[in-house]
Amino acid sequence: MTTNRIMNHPVLGKLENRKTVTFTFDGQTFEGFEGDTIASALLANGIRQLRVHEETGAPRAIYCNIGHCFECRVTVNETDTVRACMTPIQNDLKVESGKMQPAPFNTSPENWPRTYAEYEERNKANKDGDSNV
Ligand code: FES
């Protein structure tokens, strides 16, 4: 397994005895350790870019790593908007990077959603093809 990990940590111990899992990211097969998140398994394999910005196409990666910022959105087994930093890796998981999508709302600041619930509602309406929300 390619690794960017600390394999023998003075406090956490050795990683070498951990069970490995196999998963794919954008069609390429990787290994991670049981207990890894998708983000940590990808980082250990040298993958930093998880998606691109919806409007600009700029590369995006983990930012907060605690589930708050949603910068790490990926598609997992056909389910999009999955946070890679919060989702444990599993055997045979099919992970795909976030692709450039149409913006879920008008990008003028005065039209930005004021709550996450409002963002989700608009995003769902956008996916359902309802442009009136
Ligand atoms: S990196 Fe912030 S939610 Fe995953």
CSV table of C-alpha atoms and ligand atoms in Angstrom, one decimal:
chain,number,residue,atom,x,y,z
A,1,MET,CA,0.0,0.0,0.0
A,2,THR,CA,1.3,3.4,-0.9
A,3,THR,CA,1.4,5.5,2.2
A,4,ASN,CA,1.7,9.0,3.4
A,5,ARG,CA,1.0,7.8,6.9
A,6,ILE,CA,2.9,7.7,10.2
A,7,MET,CA,3.1,3.9,10.5
A,8,ASN,CA,4.6,3.7,13.9
A,9,HIS,CA,3.2,6.5,16.2
A,10,PRO,CA,4.7,6.8,19.7
A,11,VAL,CA,1.3,7.2,21.3
A,12,LEU,CA,-1.1,5.5,18.8
A,13,GLY,CA,1.1,2.5,18.2
A,14,LYS,CA,1.7,0.6,14.9
A,15,LEU,CA,-0.7,0.7,12.0
A,16,GLU,CA,0.7,-2.3,10.2
A,17,ASN,CA,-1.7,-4.8,11.9
A,18,ARG,CA,-4.8,-3.0,10.8
A,19,LYS,CA,-7.2,-4.6,8.4
A,20,THR,CA,-7.1,-3.1,4.9
A,21,VAL,CA,-10.1,-2.3,2.7
A,22,THR,CA,-10.2,-1.8,-1.0
A,23,PHE,CA,-12.2,1.0,-2.7
A,24,THR,CA,-12.2,3.0,-5.9
A,25,PHE,CA,-11.9,6.7,-6.5
A,26,ASP,CA,-12.8,7.9,-10.0
A,27,GLY,CA,-12.3,4.3,-11.2
A,28,GLN,CA,-8.9,3.8,-9.7
A,29,THR,CA,-8.5,1.1,-7.0
A,30,PHE,CA,-7.0,2.1,-3.6
A,31,GLU,CA,-6.5,0.6,-0.2
A,32,GLY,CA,-7.2,2.1,3.1
A,33,PHE,CA,-7.3,0.9,6.7
A,34,GLU,CA,-10.5,-0.1,8.4
A,35,GLY,CA,-11.5,3.0,10.5
A,36,ASP,CA,-10.2,5.5,7.9
A,37,THR,CA,-12.5,8.1,6.6
A,38,ILE,CA,-12.7,8.4,2.8
A,39,ALA,CA,-10.7,11.6,3.2
A,40,SER,CA,-7.9,10.1,5.3
A,41,ALA,CA,-7.7,7.0,3.0
A,42,LEU,CA,-7.4,9.2,0.0
A,43,LEU,CA,-4.8,11.5,1.6
A,44,ALA,CA,-2.8,8.4,2.6
A,45,ASN,CA,-2.8,7.5,-1.1
A,46,GLY,CA,-1.6,10.9,-2.1
A,47,ILE,CA,-5.0,12.1,-3.4
A,48,ARG,CA,-5.8,15.7,-2.2
A,49,GLN,CA,-8.3,17.0,-4.7
A,50,LEU,CA,-11.8,15.7,-4.0
A,51,ARG,CA,-13.9,17.8,-6.3
A,52,VAL,CA,-14.0,21.0,-8.2
A,53,HIS,CA,-15.8,24.2,-7.4
A,54,GLU,CA,-19.4,24.2,-8.9
A,55,GLU,CA,-18.9,27.5,-10.7
A,56,THR,CA,-15.2,28.1,-11.3
A,57,GLY,CA,-14.0,24.5,-11.6
A,58,ALA,CA,-11.2,25.3,-9.1
A,59,PRO,CA,-9.9,22.3,-7.2
A,60,ARG,CA,-11.3,21.7,-3.7
A,61,ALA,CA,-10.0,19.5,-0.9
A,62,ILE,CA,-10.6,18.9,2.8
A,63,TYR,CA,-10.7,22.1,4.8
A,64,CYS,CA,-12.2,21.7,8.3
A,65,ASN,CA,-12.0,17.9,8.5
A,66,ILE,CA,-14.7,17.9,11.1
A,67,GLY,CA,-17.9,17.9,8.9
A,68,HIS,CA,-18.7,21.6,9.0
A,69,CYS,CA,-17.6,23.2,5.7
A,70,PHE,CA,-18.8,20.6,3.1
A,71,GLU,CA,-15.7,21.3,1.0
A,72,CYS,CA,-15.0,17.6,0.8
A,73,ARG,CA,-18.2,16.6,-1.0
A,74,VAL,CA,-17.9,13.4,-3.0
A,75,THR,CA,-20.3,10.9,-4.6
A,76,VAL,CA,-20.4,7.6,-2.9
A,77,ASN,CA,-22.2,4.6,-4.5
A,78,GLU,CA,-24.2,7.1,-6.6
A,79,THR,CA,-25.2,9.3,-3.6
A,80,ASP,CA,-23.8,12.8,-4.0
A,81,THR,CA,-22.9,15.4,-1.4
A,82,VAL,CA,-21.3,12.9,0.9
A,83,ARG,CA,-18.7,14.4,3.2
A,84,ALA,CA,-15.5,12.5,2.7
A,85,CYS,CA,-14.1,13.6,6.1
A,86,MET,CA,-17.0,12.1,8.0
A,87,THR,CA,-17.7,8.9,6.1
A,88,PRO,CA,-15.8,5.7,7.0
A,89,ILE,CA,-14.3,3.9,4.2
A,90,GLN,CA,-15.6,0.4,3.5
A,91,ASN,CA,-14.7,-2.5,1.2
A,92,ASP,CA,-15.8,-2.0,-2.4
A,93,LEU,CA,-17.0,1.6,-1.9
A,94,LYS,CA,-17.3,3.4,-5.2
A,95,VAL,CA,-16.2,7.0,-4.6
A,96,GLU,CA,-16.3,9.6,-7.3
A,97,SER,CA,-15.0,13.2,-7.1
A,98,GLY,CA,-17.5,16.0,-7.1
A,99,LYS,CA,-18.0,17.2,-10.6
A,100,MET,CA,-18.7,20.7,-11.8
A,101,GLN,CA,-22.5,21.1,-11.3
A,102,PRO,CA,-24.8,23.9,-12.1
A,103,ALA,CA,-24.9,26.4,-9.2
A,104,PRO,CA,-27.8,25.6,-6.9
A,105,PHE,CA,-28.8,29.2,-6.5
A,106,ASN,CA,-28.3,32.6,-8.0
A,107,THR,CA,-24.8,33.7,-7.1
A,108,SER,CA,-25.5,37.3,-6.2
A,109,PRO,CA,-24.8,37.7,-2.5
A,110,GLU,CA,-28.3,39.2,-1.8
A,111,ASN,CA,-29.7,35.9,-3.2
A,112,TRP,CA,-27.6,33.5,-1.1
A,113,PRO,CA,-29.5,31.2,1.1
A,114,ARG,CA,-29.6,32.4,4.7
A,115,THR,CA,-29.7,29.0,6.3
A,116,TYR,CA,-28.5,25.5,5.4
A,117,ALA,CA,-32.0,24.3,5.3
A,118,GLU,CA,-32.8,27.0,2.7
A,119,TYR,CA,-29.7,25.9,0.7
A,120,GLU,CA,-30.8,22.2,0.9
A,121,GLU,CA,-34.3,23.2,-0.3
A,122,ARG,CA,-33.0,25.1,-3.3
A,123,ASN,CA,-30.5,22.4,-4.1
A,124,LYS,CA,-33.2,19.8,-4.1
A,125,ALA,CA,-35.5,21.9,-6.2
A,126,ASN,CA,-32.6,22.5,-8.6
A,127,LYS,CA,-32.0,18.8,-8.9
A,128,ASP,CA,-35.7,18.2,-9.4
A,129,GLY,CA,-35.8,20.8,-12.2
A,130,ASP,CA,-37.9,23.3,-10.3
A,131,SER,CA,-36.3,26.7,-11.0
A,132,ASN,CA,-39.0,28.6,-9.0
A,133,VAL,CA,-37.4,28.1,-5.6
B,1,FES,S1,-13.6,19.0,5.2
B,1,FES,FE1,-15.1,20.3,6.0
B,1,FES,S2,-16.9,19.0,6.0
B,1,FES,FE2,-15.3,17.7,5.3
